[in-house]
Amino acid sequence: MSTSSAVSGIQPFRIEIPQADLDYLHDRLAHARWPGDAPGGEWTRGVPLPYLKELAEYWRTRYDWRAQEAELNRYPQFTTEIDGQRIHFLHVRSEQPGAKPLLITHGFPSSVAEFTHLIEPLVDPAEGQAFHVVAPSLPGYAFSTPLSGPGWAMGRTARAWAELMRRLGYERYGVHGGDVGAGVSGMVGGLDGEHVIGVHVVTDPLTAANVATFIPGMADRLDANDPVDKLILDRMDDFAKEGSGYLAIQNSRPQTIGYGLVDSPLLQLAWIAEKVHEWTDLPVDRDQLLTTVSLYWFTGSGASAAHTLYEQAHSSEWGAPSAVPQGFAVFGADDTVRRLVPAPADAHWTEFRRGRHFPAMEAPAELAADLRAFFEPLK
């Protein structure tokens, strides 16, 4: 970290959840009230009862928060205040010569715990480009709480990220993200192009189709007689009818769902576990999943994260075009993504057949390799 960090209001941070909070979580899980199982017991109506019971019991009796807390605390962590908002971030510097600063941003429903298997291959690779990794918690997520007020959509976050990198003394840096983090990363590239060397994002066919449902006139641009366009239209329709409920309520009534997310560990567990199940096709480490759920629970950030989704849904700011080099890593790739993602002709483009929405958890080695391949030639 630069010598200017102390005067920039950056403070060291360490995760230390009180034992009373752990005891309370275990007690709530032990005395949970359960509904009956859904007819048929399948995922079509939500998380099946047997699945959640088993996962909740593991969370209560076998999951070791203290071990996961110690694992996160291996990485240097800090907090600072930017634009009135407390920002928590990991800052892991590489000892390898020629390491490049890299700002990585998680999405929803995620946290910096998503990157615990990605950071070391970036900071200390066996070969190729190394990075100094900066991984902030989005405003309203985990320890970047409480929210200071309204307005924390992606544009304001991107401006905060540019300021964070300035405070850390990085004059040239790369950015990477997925989901909400992809949007924020693209905006950082657009507003701070003087300092950003490149923007790298991850996506997958279902995420691309889901995002397309919010683009005005997108359905009219697609030809139902074309097989690829028809697949996109079907996915958009399926998301609108069956998959968008979680987003609809957070985009419209974040405070209402927030009461349940903050008060019920079962709801917070189901809220995240459902999306990880639906949006992955490679195994995700169960302890890593529960670490993110625990971060939401201990910080009460289920509600504040929902409010940031509301802010974005009601924002008219979607960022200026970025002139910096762009890279795309498409997981679970098929022919639809090229039609949905507005990538420049000279963009770095890599397709992976497996993995989906959370590649940092599903396929961290492949993602790290693609980040090295994209950023290594950029000066």
GROMACS .gro file of C-alpha atoms in nm:
model
  379
    1MET     CA    1   0.000   0.000   0.000
    2SER     CA    2   0.127   0.346  -0.079
    3THR     CA    3   0.260   0.573   0.195
    4SER     CA    4  -0.030   0.810   0.130
    5SER     CA    5  -0.281   0.552   0.255
    6ALA     CA    6  -0.267   0.666   0.616
    7VAL     CA    7  -0.362   1.021   0.526
    8SER     CA    8  -0.631   0.895   0.287
    9GLY     CA    9  -0.838   0.760   0.576
   10ILE     CA   10  -0.763   0.393   0.509
   11GLN     CA   11  -0.777   0.180   0.823
   12PRO     CA   12  -0.672  -0.183   0.876
   13PHE     CA   13  -0.965  -0.418   0.931
   14ARG     CA   14  -1.002  -0.766   1.072
   15ILE     CA   15  -1.314  -0.983   1.077
   16GLU     CA   16  -1.408  -1.067   1.436
   17ILE     CA   17  -1.766  -1.189   1.473
   18PRO     CA   18  -1.866  -1.202   1.842
   19GLN     CA   19  -1.929  -1.549   1.982
   20ALA     CA   20  -2.272  -1.433   2.093
   21ASP     CA   21  -2.364  -1.381   1.726
   22LEU     CA   22  -2.260  -1.737   1.643
   23ASP     CA   23  -2.454  -1.874   1.939
   24TYR     CA   24  -2.762  -1.680   1.832
   25LEU     CA   25  -2.737  -1.813   1.475
   26HIS     CA   26  -2.707  -2.171   1.599
   27ASP     CA   27  -3.002  -2.123   1.832
   28ARG     CA   28  -3.220  -1.980   1.555
   29LEU     CA   29  -3.133  -2.269   1.327
   30ALA     CA   30  -3.201  -2.523   1.603
   31HIS     CA   31  -3.548  -2.377   1.662
   32ALA     CA   32  -3.640  -2.302   1.301
   33ARG     CA   33  -4.001  -2.329   1.189
   34TRP     CA   34  -4.031  -2.527   0.867
   35PRO     CA   35  -4.307  -2.522   0.604
   36GLY     CA   36  -4.429  -2.838   0.436
   37ASP     CA   37  -4.245  -2.945   0.126
   38ALA     CA   38  -4.365  -2.816  -0.209
   39PRO     CA   39  -4.585  -3.054  -0.412
   40GLY     CA   40  -4.350  -3.274  -0.609
   41GLY     CA   41  -4.052  -3.165  -0.401
   42GLU     CA   42  -3.866  -3.021  -0.700
   43TRP     CA   43  -3.685  -2.690  -0.755
   44THR     CA   44  -3.960  -2.547  -0.977
   45ARG     CA   45  -4.137  -2.394  -0.674
   46GLY     CA   46  -3.825  -2.293  -0.483
   47VAL     CA   47  -3.569  -2.465  -0.265
   48PRO     CA   48  -3.687  -2.818  -0.174
   49LEU     CA   49  -3.740  -2.881   0.195
   50PRO     CA   50  -3.499  -3.179   0.230
   51TYR     CA   51  -3.219  -2.987   0.060
   52LEU     CA   52  -3.253  -2.681   0.284
   53LYS     CA   53  -3.293  -2.887   0.601
   54GLU     CA   54  -2.971  -3.072   0.530
   55LEU     CA   55  -2.785  -2.752   0.441
   56ALA     CA   56  -2.915  -2.568   0.749
   57GLU     CA   57  -2.814  -2.858   0.975
   58TYR     CA   58  -2.465  -2.855   0.824
   59TRP     CA   59  -2.447  -2.479   0.879
   60ARG     CA   60  -2.548  -2.527   1.244
   61THR     CA   61  -2.342  -2.831   1.343
   62ARG     CA   62  -2.051  -2.888   1.106
   63TYR     CA   63  -1.966  -2.565   0.928
   64ASP     CA   64  -1.672  -2.397   1.105
   65TRP     CA   65  -1.715  -2.020   1.084
   66ARG     CA   66  -1.400  -1.957   1.286
   67ALA     CA   67  -1.191  -2.150   1.033
   68GLN     CA   68  -1.345  -1.956   0.745
   69GLU     CA   69  -1.303  -1.628   0.933
   70ALA     CA   70  -0.934  -1.709   0.981
   71GLU     CA   71  -0.905  -1.793   0.610
   72LEU     CA   72  -1.048  -1.454   0.512
   73ASN     CA   73  -0.825  -1.281   0.766
   74ARG     CA   74  -0.518  -1.424   0.590
   75TYR     CA   75  -0.576  -1.150   0.335
   76PRO     CA   76  -0.496  -0.790   0.436
   77GLN     CA   77  -0.824  -0.602   0.475
   78PHE     CA   78  -0.905  -0.237   0.514
   79THR     CA   79  -1.190   0.010   0.536
   80THR     CA   80  -1.220   0.366   0.417
   81GLU     CA   81  -1.498   0.619   0.369
   82ILE     CA   82  -1.573   0.738   0.017
   83ASP     CA   83  -1.860   0.972  -0.068
   84GLY     CA   84  -1.994   0.922   0.283
   85GLN     CA   85  -2.000   0.541   0.251
   86ARG     CA   86  -1.791   0.292   0.445
   87ILE     CA   87  -1.604   0.070   0.198
   88HIS     CA   88  -1.442  -0.259   0.301
   89PHE     CA   89  -1.182  -0.418   0.074
   90LEU     CA   90  -0.914  -0.682   0.050
   91HIS     CA   91  -0.576  -0.558  -0.074
   92VAL     CA   92  -0.331  -0.837  -0.150
   93ARG     CA   93  -0.001  -0.730  -0.301
   94SER     CA   94   0.218  -0.959  -0.507
   95GLU     CA   95   0.590  -0.998  -0.448
   96GLN     CA   96   0.649  -1.086  -0.812
   97PRO     CA   97   0.816  -0.821  -1.033
   98GLY     CA   98   0.593  -0.661  -1.292
   99ALA     CA   99   0.271  -0.729  -1.102
  100LYS     CA  100  -0.021  -0.517  -1.225
  101PRO     CA  101  -0.292  -0.369  -1.001
  102LEU     CA  102  -0.627  -0.543  -1.058
  103LEU     CA  103  -0.959  -0.429  -0.913
  104ILE     CA  104  -1.206  -0.719  -0.893
  105THR     CA  105  -1.575  -0.677  -0.807
  106HIS     CA  106  -1.828  -0.940  -0.701
  107GLY     CA  107  -2.198  -0.935  -0.785
  108PHE     CA  108  -2.528  -1.051  -0.636
  109PRO     CA  109  -2.585  -1.262  -0.432
  110SER     CA  110  -2.218  -1.280  -0.355
  111SER     CA  111  -1.931  -1.133  -0.154
  112VAL     CA  112  -1.553  -1.110  -0.153
  113ALA     CA  113  -1.556  -1.469  -0.025
  114GLU     CA  114  -1.627  -1.562  -0.389
  115PHE     CA  115  -1.261  -1.486  -0.463
  116THR     CA  116  -1.088  -1.697  -0.197
  117HIS     CA  117  -0.977  -1.958  -0.455
  118LEU     CA  118  -0.891  -1.695  -0.717
  119ILE     CA  119  -0.669  -1.450  -0.529
  120GLU     CA  120  -0.360  -1.665  -0.481
  121PRO     CA  121  -0.339  -1.778  -0.849
  122LEU     CA  122  -0.348  -1.409  -0.939
  123VAL     CA  123  -0.106  -1.281  -0.675
  124ASP     CA  124   0.145  -1.564  -0.700
  125PRO     CA  125   0.102  -1.753  -1.029
  126ALA     CA  126   0.338  -2.036  -1.120
  127GLU     CA  127   0.400  -1.852  -1.446
  128GLY     CA  128   0.274  -1.550  -1.636
  129GLN     CA  129   0.130  -1.219  -1.525
  130ALA     CA  130   0.096  -1.151  -1.150
  131PHE     CA  131  -0.138  -0.897  -0.990
  132HIS     CA  132  -0.183  -0.677  -0.687
  133VAL     CA  133  -0.546  -0.762  -0.609
  134VAL     CA  134  -0.795  -0.509  -0.472
  135ALA     CA  135  -1.134  -0.668  -0.395
  136PRO     CA  136  -1.394  -0.434  -0.243
  137SER     CA  137  -1.725  -0.532  -0.091
  138LEU     CA  138  -1.998  -0.353  -0.287
  139PRO     CA  139  -2.173  -0.076  -0.091
  140GLY     CA  140  -2.445  -0.238   0.118
  141TYR     CA  141  -2.276  -0.579   0.114
  142ALA     CA  142  -2.097  -0.748   0.406
  143PHE     CA  143  -1.870  -0.501   0.583
  144SER     CA  144  -1.941  -0.212   0.341
  145THR     CA  145  -2.239  -0.140   0.562
  146PRO     CA  146  -2.451   0.033   0.671
  147LEU     CA  147  -2.565   0.211   0.356
  148SER     CA  148  -2.507   0.582   0.395
  149GLY     CA  149  -2.826   0.668   0.208
  150PRO     CA  150  -2.997   0.636  -0.130
  151GLY     CA  151  -2.824   0.658  -0.465
  152TRP     CA  152  -2.580   0.369  -0.449
  153ALA     CA  153  -2.636   0.234  -0.798
  154MET     CA  154  -2.354   0.114  -1.023
  155GLY     CA  155  -2.243   0.457  -1.143
  156ARG     CA  156  -2.183   0.595  -0.795
  157THR     CA  157  -2.004   0.274  -0.701
  158ALA     CA  158  -1.779   0.302  -1.008
  159ARG     CA  159  -1.679   0.655  -0.907
  160ALA     CA  160  -1.602   0.529  -0.557
  161TRP     CA  161  -1.385   0.249  -0.700
  162ALA     CA  162  -1.185   0.499  -0.908
  163GLU     CA  163  -1.130   0.705  -0.595
  164LEU     CA  164  -1.028   0.394  -0.400
  165MET     CA  165  -0.760   0.309  -0.655
  166ARG     CA  166  -0.638   0.669  -0.648
  167ARG     CA  167  -0.608   0.654  -0.268
  168LEU     CA  168  -0.408   0.333  -0.296
  169GLY     CA  169  -0.163   0.511  -0.524
  170TYR     CA  170  -0.236   0.309  -0.839
  171GLU     CA  171  -0.206   0.530  -1.146
  172ARG     CA  172  -0.268   0.245  -1.394
  173TYR     CA  173  -0.482  -0.060  -1.318
  174GLY     CA  174  -0.711  -0.324  -1.466
  175VAL     CA  175  -1.068  -0.402  -1.365
  176HIS     CA  176  -1.266  -0.725  -1.362
  177GLY     CA  177  -1.612  -0.828  -1.251
  178GLY     CA  178  -1.918  -1.042  -1.300
  179ASP     CA  179  -2.292  -0.977  -1.264
  180VAL     CA  180  -2.330  -0.637  -1.092
  181GLY     CA  181  -1.951  -0.631  -1.075
  182ALA     CA  182  -1.935  -0.650  -1.455
  183GLY     CA  183  -2.155  -0.341  -1.483
  184VAL     CA  184  -1.949  -0.153  -1.226
  185SER     CA  185  -1.624  -0.257  -1.397
  186GLY     CA  186  -1.746  -0.135  -1.735
  187MET     CA  187  -1.842   0.199  -1.582
  188VAL     CA  188  -1.501   0.234  -1.416
  189GLY     CA  189  -1.343   0.187  -1.757
  190GLY     CA  190  -1.570   0.452  -1.906
  191LEU     CA  191  -1.519   0.718  -1.642
  192ASP     CA  192  -1.154   0.656  -1.553
  193GLY     CA  193  -1.012   0.551  -1.889
  194GLU     CA  194  -0.704   0.766  -1.831
  195HIS     CA  195  -0.598   0.520  -1.561
  196VAL     CA  196  -0.768   0.190  -1.657
  197ILE     CA  197  -0.558  -0.035  -1.883
  198GLY     CA  198  -0.839  -0.279  -1.961
  199VAL     CA  199  -1.180  -0.411  -1.855
  200HIS     CA  200  -1.238  -0.786  -1.823
  201VAL     CA  201  -1.581  -0.930  -1.744
  202VAL     CA  202  -1.739  -1.273  -1.718
  203THR     CA  203  -2.081  -1.378  -1.841
  204ASP     CA  204  -2.277  -1.688  -1.943
  205PRO     CA  205  -2.571  -1.759  -2.176
  206LEU     CA  206  -2.845  -1.739  -1.913
  207THR     CA  207  -2.710  -1.421  -1.755
  208ALA     CA  208  -2.681  -1.261  -2.099
  209ALA     CA  209  -3.041  -1.358  -2.182
  210ASN     CA  210  -3.167  -1.241  -1.843
  211VAL     CA  211  -3.001  -0.902  -1.888
  212ALA     CA  212  -3.153  -0.881  -2.238
  213THR     CA  213  -3.504  -0.888  -2.087
  214PHE     CA  214  -3.436  -0.539  -1.944
  215ILE     CA  215  -3.313  -0.387  -2.272
  216PRO     CA  216  -3.599  -0.196  -2.436
  217GLY     CA  217  -3.692  -0.336  -2.775
  218MET     CA  218  -3.454  -0.634  -2.753
  219ALA     CA  219  -3.727  -0.891  -2.824
  220ASP     CA  220  -3.828  -0.700  -3.138
  221ARG     CA  221  -3.473  -0.718  -3.273
  222LEU     CA  222  -3.468  -1.099  -3.260
  223ASP     CA  223  -3.611  -1.328  -3.527
  224ALA     CA  224  -3.817  -1.616  -3.386
  225ASN     CA  225  -3.752  -1.811  -3.708
  226ASP     CA  226  -3.377  -1.809  -3.645
  227PRO     CA  227  -3.276  -2.102  -3.417
  228VAL     CA  228  -3.030  -1.900  -3.210
  229ASP     CA  229  -3.262  -1.602  -3.174
  230LYS     CA  230  -3.545  -1.840  -3.083
  231LEU     CA  231  -3.335  -1.987  -2.803
  232ILE     CA  232  -3.264  -1.638  -2.672
  233LEU     CA  233  -3.633  -1.546  -2.685
  234ASP     CA  234  -3.727  -1.864  -2.501
  235ARG     CA  235  -3.474  -1.793  -2.228
  236MET     CA  236  -3.593  -1.435  -2.194
  237ASP     CA  237  -3.952  -1.555  -2.167
  238ASP     CA  238  -3.860  -1.821  -1.913
  239PHE     CA  239  -3.674  -1.568  -1.698
  240ALA     CA  240  -3.964  -1.323  -1.710
  241LYS     CA  241  -4.218  -1.591  -1.613
  242GLU     CA  242  -4.024  -1.820  -1.381
  243GLY     CA  243  -3.688  -1.676  -1.281
  244SER     CA  244  -3.723  -1.305  -1.208
  245GLY     CA  245  -3.931  -1.310  -0.889
  246TYR     CA  246  -3.633  -1.259  -0.658
  247LEU     CA  247  -3.532  -0.952  -0.856
  248ALA     CA  248  -3.883  -0.812  -0.895
  249ILE     CA  249  -3.939  -0.788  -0.521
  250GLN     CA  250  -3.595  -0.640  -0.453
  251ASN     CA  251  -3.636  -0.392  -0.738
  252SER     CA  252  -3.973  -0.279  -0.603
  253ARG     CA  253  -4.003  -0.360  -0.230
  254PRO     CA  254  -3.652  -0.403  -0.085
  255GLN     CA  255  -3.754  -0.293   0.262
  256THR     CA  256  -4.029  -0.552   0.285
  257ILE     CA  257  -3.811  -0.849   0.189
  258GLY     CA  258  -3.534  -0.699   0.400
  259TYR     CA  259  -3.720  -0.767   0.723
  260GLY     CA  260  -3.720  -1.138   0.649
  261LEU     CA  261  -3.362  -1.153   0.522
  262VAL     CA  262  -3.227  -0.979   0.833
  263ASP     CA  263  -3.447  -1.169   1.080
  264SER     CA  264  -3.450  -1.523   0.940
  265PRO     CA  265  -3.130  -1.720   0.876
  266LEU     CA  266  -3.338  -1.975   0.684
  267LEU     CA  267  -3.463  -1.714   0.440
  268GLN     CA  268  -3.116  -1.569   0.393
  269LEU     CA  269  -2.979  -1.920   0.337
  270ALA     CA  270  -3.252  -2.014   0.087
  271TRP     CA  271  -3.228  -1.676  -0.090
  272ILE     CA  272  -2.863  -1.732  -0.180
  273ALA     CA  273  -2.852  -2.113  -0.207
  274GLU     CA  274  -3.132  -2.110  -0.466
  275LYS     CA  275  -2.937  -1.881  -0.698
  276VAL     CA  276  -2.611  -2.071  -0.658
  277HIS     CA  277  -2.797  -2.392  -0.745
  278GLU     CA  278  -2.973  -2.239  -1.047
  279TRP     CA  279  -2.676  -2.044  -1.181
  280THR     CA  280  -2.395  -2.304  -1.164
  281ASP     CA  281  -2.318  -2.627  -1.344
  282LEU     CA  282  -1.990  -2.711  -1.169
  283PRO     CA  283  -1.966  -2.797  -0.798
  284VAL     CA  284  -1.928  -2.508  -0.555
  285ASP     CA  285  -1.755  -2.571  -0.225
  286ARG     CA  286  -2.025  -2.585   0.041
  287ASP     CA  287  -1.816  -2.407   0.302
  288GLN     CA  288  -1.740  -2.127   0.057
  289LEU     CA  289  -2.113  -2.090  -0.014
  290LEU     CA  290  -2.194  -2.080   0.357
  291THR     CA  291  -1.922  -1.822   0.420
  292THR     CA  292  -2.100  -1.583   0.187
  293VAL     CA  293  -2.436  -1.664   0.350
  294SER     CA  294  -2.279  -1.607   0.691
  295LEU     CA  295  -2.136  -1.271   0.584
  296TYR     CA  296  -2.484  -1.158   0.479
  297TRP     CA  297  -2.634  -1.289   0.803
  298PHE     CA  298  -2.380  -1.148   1.049
  299THR     CA  299  -2.379  -0.804   0.886
  300GLY     CA  300  -2.754  -0.788   0.814
  301SER     CA  301  -2.669  -0.696   0.457
  302GLY     CA  302  -2.949  -0.891   0.289
  303ALA     CA  303  -3.166  -0.581   0.325
  304SER     CA  304  -2.907  -0.323   0.221
  305ALA     CA  305  -2.799  -0.532  -0.080
  306ALA     CA  306  -3.165  -0.541  -0.186
  307HIS     CA  307  -3.178  -0.162  -0.162
  308THR     CA  308  -2.882  -0.127  -0.400
  309LEU     CA  309  -3.066  -0.344  -0.654
  310TYR     CA  310  -3.366  -0.113  -0.614
  311GLU     CA  311  -3.139   0.186  -0.674
  312GLN     CA  312  -3.006   0.036  -0.997
  313ALA     CA  313  -3.354  -0.054  -1.120
  314HIS     CA  314  -3.455   0.310  -1.076
  315SER     CA  315  -3.134   0.463  -1.212
  316SER     CA  316  -3.101   0.618  -1.555
  317GLU     CA  317  -2.719   0.608  -1.543
  318TRP     CA  318  -2.571   0.319  -1.737
  319GLY     CA  319  -2.224   0.455  -1.807
  320ALA     CA  320  -2.038   0.604  -2.102
  321PRO     CA  321  -1.879   0.386  -2.370
  322SER     CA  322  -1.532   0.270  -2.275
  323ALA     CA  323  -1.240   0.312  -2.515
  324VAL     CA  324  -1.003   0.091  -2.316
  325PRO     CA  325  -0.928  -0.269  -2.423
  326GLN     CA  326  -1.205  -0.512  -2.333
  327GLY     CA  327  -1.196  -0.879  -2.248
  328PHE     CA  328  -1.480  -1.132  -2.214
  329ALA     CA  329  -1.473  -1.477  -2.057
  330VAL     CA  330  -1.792  -1.668  -2.143
  331PHE     CA  331  -1.865  -1.971  -1.928
  332GLY     CA  332  -2.104  -2.244  -2.043
  333ALA     CA  333  -2.070  -2.078  -2.383
  334ASP     CA  334  -2.306  -2.129  -2.675
  335ASP     CA  335  -2.391  -1.934  -2.990
  336THR     CA  336  -2.629  -1.693  -2.813
  337VAL     CA  337  -2.378  -1.484  -2.622
  338ARG     CA  338  -2.210  -1.332  -2.928
  339ARG     CA  339  -2.548  -1.193  -3.033
  340LEU     CA  340  -2.627  -1.046  -2.693
  341VAL     CA  341  -2.296  -0.902  -2.574
  342PRO     CA  342  -2.186  -0.581  -2.753
  343ALA     CA  343  -1.819  -0.672  -2.770
  344PRO     CA  344  -1.587  -0.469  -2.996
  345ALA     CA  345  -1.444  -0.657  -3.293
  346ASP     CA  346  -1.095  -0.649  -3.141
  347ALA     CA  347  -1.206  -0.761  -2.792
  348HIS     CA  348  -1.037  -1.049  -2.616
  349TRP     CA  349  -1.294  -1.331  -2.622
  350THR     CA  350  -1.261  -1.671  -2.453
  351GLU     CA  351  -1.527  -1.941  -2.433
  352PHE     CA  352  -1.543  -2.216  -2.172
  353ARG     CA  353  -1.789  -2.502  -2.207
  354ARG     CA  354  -1.839  -2.549  -1.834
  355GLY     CA  355  -1.904  -2.310  -1.548
  356ARG     CA  356  -2.172  -2.045  -1.533
  357HIS     CA  357  -2.250  -1.741  -1.321
  358PHE     CA  358  -1.986  -1.783  -1.048
  359PRO     CA  359  -1.665  -1.885  -1.229
  360ALA     CA  360  -1.443  -1.760  -0.946
  361MET     CA  361  -1.601  -2.039  -0.737
  362GLU     CA  362  -1.669  -2.291  -1.015
  363ALA     CA  363  -1.354  -2.263  -1.227
  364PRO     CA  364  -1.101  -2.032  -1.058
  365ALA     CA  365  -0.798  -2.176  -1.239
  366GLU     CA  366  -0.954  -2.116  -1.581
  367LEU     CA  367  -1.063  -1.765  -1.486
  368ALA     CA  368  -0.719  -1.676  -1.348
  369ALA     CA  369  -0.555  -1.802  -1.667
  370ASP     CA  370  -0.785  -1.588  -1.880
  371LEU     CA  371  -0.718  -1.280  -1.669
  372ARG     CA  372  -0.344  -1.335  -1.715
  373ALA     CA  373  -0.385  -1.385  -2.090
  374PHE     CA  374  -0.586  -1.063  -2.127
  375PHE     CA  375  -0.389  -0.829  -1.908
  376GLU     CA  376  -0.032  -0.949  -1.969
  377PRO     CA  377   0.017  -0.770  -2.305
  378LEU     CA  378  -0.153  -0.449  -2.188
  379LYS     CA  379   0.087  -0.173  -2.093
   0.00000   0.00000   0.00000
